[in-house]
Short mmCIF file of C-alpha atoms in Angstrom, two decimals:
data_model
loop_
_atom_site.label_atom_id
_atom_site.label_comp_id
_atom_site.label_asym_id
_atom_site.label_seq_id
_atom_site.Cartn_x
_atom_site.Cartn_y
_atom_site.Cartn_z
CA MET A 1 0.18 -0.17 -0.20
CA PRO A 2 1.55 3.75 -1.02
CA LEU A 3 1.73 6.59 1.44
CA ILE A 4 -0.71 9.10 1.61
CA PRO A 5 -0.29 11.71 -1.06
CA PRO A 6 0.58 14.92 -0.19
CA HIS A 7 -1.80 18.13 -0.10
CA GLY A 8 -3.93 18.77 -3.31
CA GLY A 9 -2.99 15.34 -4.64
CA ARG A 10 -0.08 16.05 -7.24
CA GLY A 11 3.12 15.41 -5.34
CA LEU A 12 5.47 17.42 -3.55
CA LYS A 13 6.06 21.00 -4.00
CA PRO A 14 9.49 22.34 -2.41
CA LEU A 15 10.40 25.71 -3.47
CA ILE A 16 14.25 25.60 -2.79
CA PRO A 17 15.67 25.10 -6.51
CA ALA A 18 18.35 22.58 -7.57
CA GLU A 19 21.69 23.70 -8.82
CA PRO A 20 22.72 25.03 -10.28
CA ARG A 21 19.77 27.69 -10.59
CA LEU A 22 20.06 27.78 -6.30
CA SER A 23 23.91 29.10 -6.93
CA GLY A 24 22.28 31.14 -9.29
CA GLU A 25 19.25 32.85 -7.77
CA ARG A 26 21.61 33.23 -4.83
CA THR A 27 23.81 35.41 -6.70
CA ARG A 28 20.87 37.93 -8.28
CA ALA A 29 19.03 37.72 -5.02
CA ALA A 30 21.84 39.44 -3.32
CA THR A 31 21.22 42.57 -5.99
CA LEU A 32 17.65 43.34 -4.64
CA PRO A 33 15.99 45.60 -2.61
CA ARG A 34 15.80 43.82 0.82
CA LEU A 35 12.79 42.90 2.99
CA LYS A 36 13.03 41.27 6.50
CA VAL A 37 10.91 39.20 7.80
CA SER A 38 8.90 38.15 11.04
CA SER A 39 9.77 34.57 13.09
CA ARG A 40 6.62 33.31 12.42
CA GLU A 41 7.09 34.35 8.25
CA LYS A 42 10.59 32.87 8.27
CA GLY A 43 9.08 30.03 9.14
CA ASP A 44 6.71 29.89 6.57
CA LEU A 45 8.83 30.40 4.16
CA VAL A 46 11.06 27.17 5.40
CA MET A 47 8.32 24.87 5.40
CA LEU A 48 7.31 26.54 1.89
CA GLY A 49 11.58 26.15 0.77
CA ILE A 50 10.93 21.88 2.08
CA GLY A 51 7.45 21.22 0.74
CA GLY A 52 6.11 21.16 3.90
CA PHE A 53 3.11 23.87 2.70
CA THR A 54 2.51 21.91 -0.58
CA PRO A 55 1.02 22.76 -2.94
CA LEU A 56 1.48 26.76 -2.02
CA ASP A 57 3.62 28.79 -4.40
CA GLY A 58 4.58 31.53 -2.14
CA PHE A 59 2.23 34.45 0.25
CA MET A 60 -1.71 34.93 -0.02
CA SER A 61 -3.08 37.70 -1.85
CA ARG A 62 -5.71 39.38 -0.86
CA ALA A 63 -8.94 36.63 -1.89
CA ASP A 64 -6.94 34.20 -1.23
CA TRP A 65 -6.68 36.09 2.67
CA GLU A 66 -9.69 36.66 2.79
CA LEU A 67 -11.42 33.56 1.32
CA VAL A 68 -9.08 31.38 4.30
CA CYS A 69 -10.41 33.60 6.69
CA ASP A 70 -13.73 32.87 6.12
CA GLY A 71 -14.72 30.03 4.21
CA MET A 72 -10.64 27.88 5.11
CA ARG A 73 -10.07 27.79 0.60
CA THR A 74 -7.80 29.92 -1.50
CA SER A 75 -8.95 31.55 -4.52
CA ALA A 76 -7.81 27.99 -6.87
CA GLY A 77 -10.75 26.20 -4.16
CA VAL A 78 -7.47 24.33 -1.91
CA PHE A 79 -8.38 24.22 1.35
CA TRP A 80 -6.29 25.69 3.67
CA PRO A 81 -7.62 26.61 7.42
CA ILE A 82 -4.80 29.40 8.39
CA PRO A 83 -3.83 32.82 6.27
CA ILE A 84 -0.03 32.28 5.27
CA THR A 85 1.00 35.97 4.81
CA LEU A 86 4.05 38.32 4.97
CA SER A 87 3.52 41.59 5.63
CA ALA A 88 5.43 45.31 6.40
CA ALA A 89 5.12 48.52 6.85
CA GLN A 90 3.75 51.28 5.62
CA ALA A 91 6.64 53.17 4.63
CA GLU A 92 9.04 49.68 3.12
CA ALA A 93 5.95 48.36 1.62
CA ASP A 94 5.31 51.99 -0.38
CA SER A 95 9.20 51.69 -1.80
CA ILE A 96 8.19 48.46 -3.55
CA ALA A 97 5.98 48.36 -6.79
CA GLU A 98 4.11 45.56 -7.17
CA GLY A 99 5.55 43.85 -10.12
CA SER A 100 9.20 44.22 -8.53
CA GLU A 101 11.59 41.29 -6.82
CA ILE A 102 12.76 41.34 -3.68
CA ALA A 103 15.13 39.49 -0.95
CA LEU A 104 12.82 38.71 1.79
CA VAL A 105 15.80 38.55 4.27
CA ASP A 106 16.66 36.40 7.65
CA PRO A 107 15.83 38.46 10.89
CA ASP A 108 18.22 36.85 13.23
CA ASP A 109 21.68 36.77 10.88
CA ASP A 110 20.76 38.93 8.38
CA SER A 111 21.09 36.32 5.11
CA ILE A 112 18.56 36.20 2.12
CA LEU A 113 15.86 33.08 2.51
CA ALA A 114 14.41 34.01 -0.39
CA THR A 115 13.43 35.86 -3.60
CA MET A 116 10.09 36.60 -4.01
CA LYS A 117 7.83 38.87 -6.83
CA VAL A 118 5.72 41.09 -5.69
CA THR A 119 3.01 40.43 -7.75
CA GLU A 120 -0.16 42.13 -5.08
CA LYS A 121 0.30 45.02 -2.07
CA TYR A 122 -3.22 45.63 0.53
CA ARG A 123 -4.23 45.70 3.74
CA ILE A 124 -6.09 43.79 5.95
CA ASP A 125 -8.41 43.76 8.59
CA LYS A 126 -6.60 41.70 11.63
CA ALA A 127 -9.08 42.07 13.81
CA HIS A 128 -11.40 40.09 11.73
CA GLU A 129 -9.28 37.94 11.21
CA CYS A 130 -7.73 37.35 14.58
CA LEU A 131 -11.48 36.52 15.01
CA SER A 132 -12.06 34.36 11.93
CA VAL A 133 -8.41 32.46 13.25
CA PHE A 134 -8.21 32.81 17.10
CA LYS A 135 -12.13 32.79 18.14
CA THR A 136 -10.72 36.50 19.53
CA VAL A 137 -9.61 39.55 19.88
CA ASP A 138 -7.58 39.64 23.07
CA PRO A 139 -4.66 41.14 23.36
CA ALA A 140 -3.68 38.89 25.65
CA HIS A 141 -3.43 35.70 23.41
CA PRO A 142 0.51 35.24 22.65
CA GLY A 143 -1.79 34.97 18.25
CA VAL A 144 -3.12 38.13 18.28
CA GLN A 145 -0.47 39.54 19.09
CA MET A 146 1.06 37.91 16.53
CA VAL A 147 -1.02 39.70 14.05
CA MET A 148 -1.91 42.48 15.51
CA GLN A 149 2.67 43.44 15.96
CA GLN A 150 2.30 42.15 11.81
CA GLY A 151 3.71 45.37 9.38
CA GLU A 152 0.23 47.66 7.64
CA VAL A 153 1.03 45.32 4.59
CA ASN A 154 0.70 42.69 3.14
CA LEU A 155 2.45 41.33 0.16
CA ALA A 156 2.01 38.75 -1.77
CA GLY A 157 3.43 36.57 -4.42
CA PRO A 158 5.30 33.05 -5.70
CA VAL A 159 8.65 32.61 -3.72
CA THR A 160 11.98 30.96 -4.42
CA VAL A 161 13.36 29.85 -1.09
CA LEU A 162 17.35 29.77 -0.54
CA SER A 163 18.48 28.56 2.45
CA ASP A 164 16.07 25.97 5.16
CA GLY A 165 16.80 29.32 7.57
CA GLY A 166 19.47 27.00 9.45
CA PHE A 167 17.64 24.28 10.41
CA ARG A 168 19.86 21.91 9.38
CA GLU A 169 22.87 23.40 10.85
CA LYS A 170 21.42 23.85 14.05
CA TYR A 171 19.54 20.48 14.64
CA GLY A 172 20.97 18.19 12.32
CA ALA A 173 19.25 14.99 11.13
CA LEU A 174 16.45 15.84 13.74
CA PHE A 175 15.43 18.18 10.78
CA MET A 176 13.57 17.01 8.38
CA THR A 177 11.23 17.37 5.23
CA PRO A 178 8.55 15.30 4.17
CA ALA A 179 10.82 13.87 1.15
CA GLU A 180 13.28 12.89 3.75
CA THR A 181 9.93 11.71 6.20
CA ARG A 182 8.28 9.88 3.71
CA ALA A 183 11.36 7.80 2.44
CA GLU A 184 12.51 7.04 5.80
CA PHE A 185 8.60 5.34 6.08
CA GLU A 186 9.21 3.67 3.39
CA ARG A 187 12.71 2.35 4.74
CA LEU A 188 10.97 1.07 7.96
CA GLY A 189 7.96 -0.25 6.14
CA TRP A 190 5.80 2.31 7.24
CA THR A 191 2.49 2.93 5.33
CA ARG A 192 0.53 4.12 7.74
CA ALA A 193 1.79 6.32 10.27
CA ALA A 194 0.22 8.58 13.08
CA ALA A 195 1.50 11.99 13.24
CA PHE A 196 1.85 13.32 17.22
CA GLN A 197 2.44 16.94 17.22
CA THR A 198 4.47 18.32 20.24
CA ARG A 199 5.91 21.84 22.03
CA ASN A 200 6.28 20.37 24.60
CA PRO A 201 8.42 17.17 25.90
CA MET A 202 6.72 13.81 26.84
CA HIS A 203 5.15 12.81 29.72
CA ARG A 204 3.18 9.46 30.54
CA SER A 205 -0.19 10.94 29.12
CA HIS A 206 1.93 11.54 25.70
CA GLU A 207 3.80 8.60 26.11
CA TYR A 208 0.36 6.92 26.97
CA LEU A 209 -1.00 8.80 22.83
CA ALA A 210 1.98 7.32 21.23
CA LYS A 211 1.02 3.73 22.34
CA VAL A 212 -2.79 3.85 21.67
CA ALA A 213 -1.82 4.74 17.98
CA ILE A 214 1.54 2.66 17.71
CA GLU A 215 -1.36 0.10 18.63
CA ILE A 216 -3.68 0.37 15.16
CA CYS A 217 -0.55 2.30 12.83
CA ASP A 218 2.86 0.80 11.50
CA GLY A 219 5.01 3.88 13.82
CA VAL A 220 4.86 7.12 15.50
CA LEU A 221 6.11 10.02 13.66
CA VAL A 222 7.05 12.23 16.68
CA HIS A 223 6.98 16.10 15.61
CA SER A 224 8.29 18.55 17.53
CA LEU A 225 8.20 22.25 17.13
CA LEU A 226 11.94 23.81 15.91
CA GLY A 227 10.45 27.54 16.04
CA ASN A 228 9.61 30.14 18.41
CA LEU A 229 6.78 29.43 21.66
CA LYS A 230 5.75 31.29 24.41
CA PRO A 231 7.90 32.61 27.27
CA GLY A 232 8.80 29.56 29.84
CA ASP A 233 7.81 26.94 27.30
CA ILE A 234 10.75 24.65 26.65
CA PRO A 235 13.82 25.43 24.10
CA ALA A 236 13.29 22.84 21.34
CA ASP A 237 16.88 21.39 21.69
CA VAL A 238 16.41 20.28 26.12
CA ARG A 239 12.66 19.34 24.44
CA THR A 240 14.62 16.66 21.94
CA ARG A 241 16.77 15.29 24.07
CA ALA A 242 13.97 14.62 26.22
CA ILE A 243 11.86 12.96 24.06
CA ALA A 244 14.89 10.83 22.84
CA VAL A 245 15.74 9.31 26.21
CA LEU A 246 11.90 8.33 26.65
CA ILE A 247 12.37 7.00 22.63
CA GLU A 248 15.28 4.94 23.66
CA LYS A 249 14.57 3.18 27.41
CA TYR A 250 10.31 2.76 26.74
CA PHE A 251 9.45 2.41 23.49
CA ARG A 252 10.17 -1.13 20.60
CA PRO A 253 12.83 -0.15 18.29
CA GLY A 254 11.59 1.09 14.61
CA THR A 255 7.85 2.10 16.31
CA VAL A 256 9.48 5.71 16.89
CA LEU A 257 10.47 8.41 14.43
CA GLN A 258 11.44 11.61 15.72
CA ALA A 259 11.76 14.51 14.11
CA GLY A 260 11.13 18.53 13.61
CA TYR A 261 9.46 20.92 11.64
CA PRO A 262 10.02 25.10 11.39
CA LEU A 263 7.36 26.60 12.18
CA ASP A 264 6.43 28.67 15.38
CA MET A 265 3.42 28.15 17.51
CA ARG A 266 0.68 29.67 16.53
CA TYR A 267 -2.08 28.54 19.43
CA ALA A 268 -4.75 28.53 17.44
CA GLY A 269 -6.29 26.44 18.69
CA PRO A 270 -8.91 23.86 16.61
CA ARG A 271 -7.86 25.59 13.09
CA GLU A 272 -3.93 25.22 13.77
CA ALA A 273 -5.47 21.67 14.66
CA LEU A 274 -6.29 21.73 10.82
CA LEU A 275 -2.61 22.85 9.92
CA HIS A 276 -0.84 20.49 11.42
CA ALA A 277 -2.87 17.40 10.55
CA LEU A 278 -2.46 19.49 6.50
CA PHE A 279 1.24 19.75 6.79
CA ARG A 280 1.70 16.04 8.53
CA GLN A 281 -0.43 14.83 5.23
CA ASN A 282 2.31 16.20 2.35
CA TYR A 283 4.79 14.45 5.30
CA GLY A 284 3.66 11.06 4.47
CA CYS A 285 1.12 10.96 7.80
CA ALA A 286 -2.20 8.98 7.55
CA TRP A 287 -3.65 10.43 11.11
CA LEU A 288 -2.76 13.23 13.53
CA ILE A 289 -2.95 12.12 17.01
CA VAL A 290 -4.90 14.95 18.60
CA GLY A 291 -5.62 15.03 22.28
CA ARG A 292 -7.32 17.64 24.93
CA ASP A 293 -7.05 21.75 23.80
CA HIS A 294 -4.77 20.42 20.88
CA ALA A 295 -2.95 23.67 19.87
CA GLY A 296 -4.77 25.83 22.35
CA VAL A 297 -3.98 28.47 25.32
CA GLY A 298 -5.17 29.17 28.26
CA SER A 299 -8.90 28.83 28.28
CA TYR A 300 -9.48 29.85 25.19
CA TYR A 301 -10.38 27.01 23.49
CA GLY A 302 -12.86 24.70 24.94
CA PRO A 303 -10.85 21.11 25.25
CA PHE A 304 -12.13 19.22 22.64
CA ASP A 305 -13.17 21.97 20.15
CA ALA A 306 -9.83 20.70 18.42
CA HIS A 307 -11.47 16.84 17.37
CA ARG A 308 -15.26 19.21 16.93
CA ILE A 309 -13.78 20.63 13.39
CA PHE A 310 -12.43 17.96 11.43
CA ASP A 311 -15.92 16.56 11.59
CA GLU A 312 -17.37 20.09 10.73
CA ILE A 313 -15.00 21.02 7.07
CA PRO A 314 -16.41 20.06 3.61
CA ALA A 315 -15.22 15.98 3.25
CA GLY A 316 -12.70 15.48 1.63
CA SER A 317 -10.54 18.60 2.24
CA LEU A 318 -8.23 16.35 4.00
CA GLN A 319 -7.25 12.79 3.28
CA ILE A 320 -5.68 12.64 6.77
CA GLN A 321 -7.15 11.67 10.07
CA PRO A 322 -7.83 12.76 12.72
CA MET A 323 -6.93 10.14 16.04
CA LYS A 324 -8.88 11.65 18.60
CA ILE A 325 -8.62 10.50 22.02
CA ASP A 326 -10.42 11.82 25.07
CA TRP A 327 -8.95 12.94 28.55
CA THR A 328 -5.83 10.78 29.65
CA PHE A 329 -4.20 10.26 32.87
CA TRP A 330 -2.61 8.03 35.89
CA CYS A 331 -5.34 6.57 37.84
CA TYR A 332 -4.44 5.11 40.77
CA ARG A 333 -7.37 2.70 41.41
CA CYS A 334 -6.63 1.36 37.62
CA GLY A 335 -2.75 1.09 38.41
CA GLY A 336 -1.57 2.93 34.84
CA MET A 337 -2.52 5.33 32.64
CA ALA A 338 -6.53 5.71 31.14
CA SER A 339 -8.75 7.81 29.47
CA ALA A 340 -11.80 8.79 29.67
CA ARG A 341 -13.00 6.33 27.32
CA THR A 342 -11.91 3.61 29.43
CA CYS A 343 -12.07 4.72 32.96
CA PRO A 344 -14.58 4.38 35.54
CA HIS A 345 -13.12 6.30 38.50
CA GLY A 346 -13.38 9.15 39.92
CA ASP A 347 -11.85 12.59 39.55
CA ALA A 348 -10.15 11.53 43.33
CA ASP A 349 -8.57 8.20 41.47
CA ARG A 350 -6.77 10.67 38.35
CA LEU A 351 -4.32 12.50 38.11
CA LEU A 352 -4.14 14.90 35.22
CA VAL A 353 -0.98 15.22 33.87
CA SER A 354 -0.40 18.08 30.99
CA GLY A 355 2.47 20.03 29.95
CA THR A 356 1.71 22.93 31.28
CA LYS A 357 1.74 21.39 35.54
CA LEU A 358 4.77 19.81 34.19
CA ARG A 359 6.42 22.68 33.40
CA LYS A 360 5.29 25.31 36.75
CA TRP A 361 6.52 22.12 38.63
CA LEU A 362 9.85 21.94 37.11
CA SER A 363 10.35 26.08 37.13
CA GLU A 364 9.76 26.01 40.94
CA GLY A 365 12.02 23.43 42.63
CA ASP A 366 8.75 21.26 43.51
CA PRO A 367 9.09 17.27 43.22
CA VAL A 368 7.22 15.49 40.05
CA PRO A 369 5.28 12.66 40.47
CA ALA A 370 6.93 9.01 39.19
CA GLU A 371 3.49 8.61 37.82
CA PHE A 372 3.68 11.54 35.82
CA SER A 373 6.93 11.71 33.49
CA ARG A 374 9.69 9.19 33.20
CA PRO A 375 12.16 9.81 35.04
CA GLU A 376 14.91 10.10 32.09
CA VAL A 377 12.99 12.86 31.65
CA LEU A 378 12.66 14.67 34.47
CA GLU A 379 16.99 14.58 34.58
CA VAL A 380 16.94 15.71 31.36
CA LEU A 381 14.48 18.63 32.42
CA ARG A 382 15.95 19.40 35.73
CA GLU A 383 19.14 19.83 34.59
CA TYR A 384 17.53 23.16 32.11
CA TYR A 385 16.17 24.42 34.79
CA ALA A 386 19.00 24.29 36.98
CA GLY A 387 20.89 26.24 34.88
CA LEU A 388 19.02 28.95 34.41
CA ALA A 389 19.90 32.59 35.05
CA GLU A 390 17.49 34.21 37.96
CA HIS A 391 16.45 36.59 35.13
CA GLU A 392 15.62 33.55 32.53
CA LYS A 393 12.66 31.99 34.87
CA VAL A 394 9.86 32.89 33.59
CA GLU A 395 6.92 31.90 36.37
CA VAL A 396 4.62 29.23 34.76
CA LYS A 397 0.46 29.75 35.57
CA LEU A 398 -1.72 27.59 35.81
CA SER A 399 -4.94 28.47 34.17
CA GLY A 400 -7.59 26.75 31.74
CA HIS A 401 -8.06 23.19 31.28
CA SER A 402 -4.55 22.65 32.61
CA ALA A 403 -5.72 24.48 36.25
CA ARG A 404 -8.06 20.78 36.30
#
């Protein structure tokens, strides 16, 4: 049985050209006017480059932006749940003519990431985008902050990506393209893989979810976000080391592949769950594990809104399927991990496991119950927290579903 096809049904569409065109384009890019992108836009560019955002060919037009906000479709009829846009300050946009080409520059080191032909300049209603994507305009929401801090003008047009943004150099073999994960699935003999999305180290609940998936799939891709998070979250290098030791000690060889992808979190809850599913289809996964409060933050979304949204989109929008799993926890009476679908006992017998709760305990130096996290994982995380300078420490507050 072949792997699931990429989104759009026409094969992967990476936007990084092969040599010798790549070298020529880099030389030409050095002569073009420059625009520095944001961290989020950098991640989107790298995903476009490696084919993670197949079948897009660049940043969205106003028509695409409006249709994606209001109906989760591009003007070409492609299902897409979140706008992929590039913004500029008004003064920067005024200096760029429609039809011209520009070089897009890394916000971290000023290296050139891509070239872009600017086909359109347009202004948007940022509040409308926030209400559509995040269901709120609350300025405390980190995704809303991201949109509201964008430049006043969006630039649309196709891109030619010239760099992976340093992700390969920083993360080595952990940074995998969709073509690479597909090749590895085939090498492992997997035809039906499940993706496990994480921005946290894996605790016992995550381990349970992955093992449930392995029972019905060929294997699990533990797919860690490598881009920016909110203050207080655990950095990718620490998180992936903790995940690696968990896989080594507690999973059968050949059942789990750990990899990373270059996006920043948007914290868009249900809509981000759809985006996570869409690009995991490009990576070759047939299932996306969707647990409690997927891609959520605080109490902006119900714990299972990300389950329901897959039932609300038109049939055929995605070929990848959600693997919906209920509340998971350690049950003292059952003597192990369980879910609300399988455990008959009450809250008094349950230890609810969340990444936020784990970060709070670790940041405050509190003991962590053995039922919450494996000791090898805790060793990696305690070493990280012990090495933080005082000014690097961020107070972790329990809110929303993590406070239960």
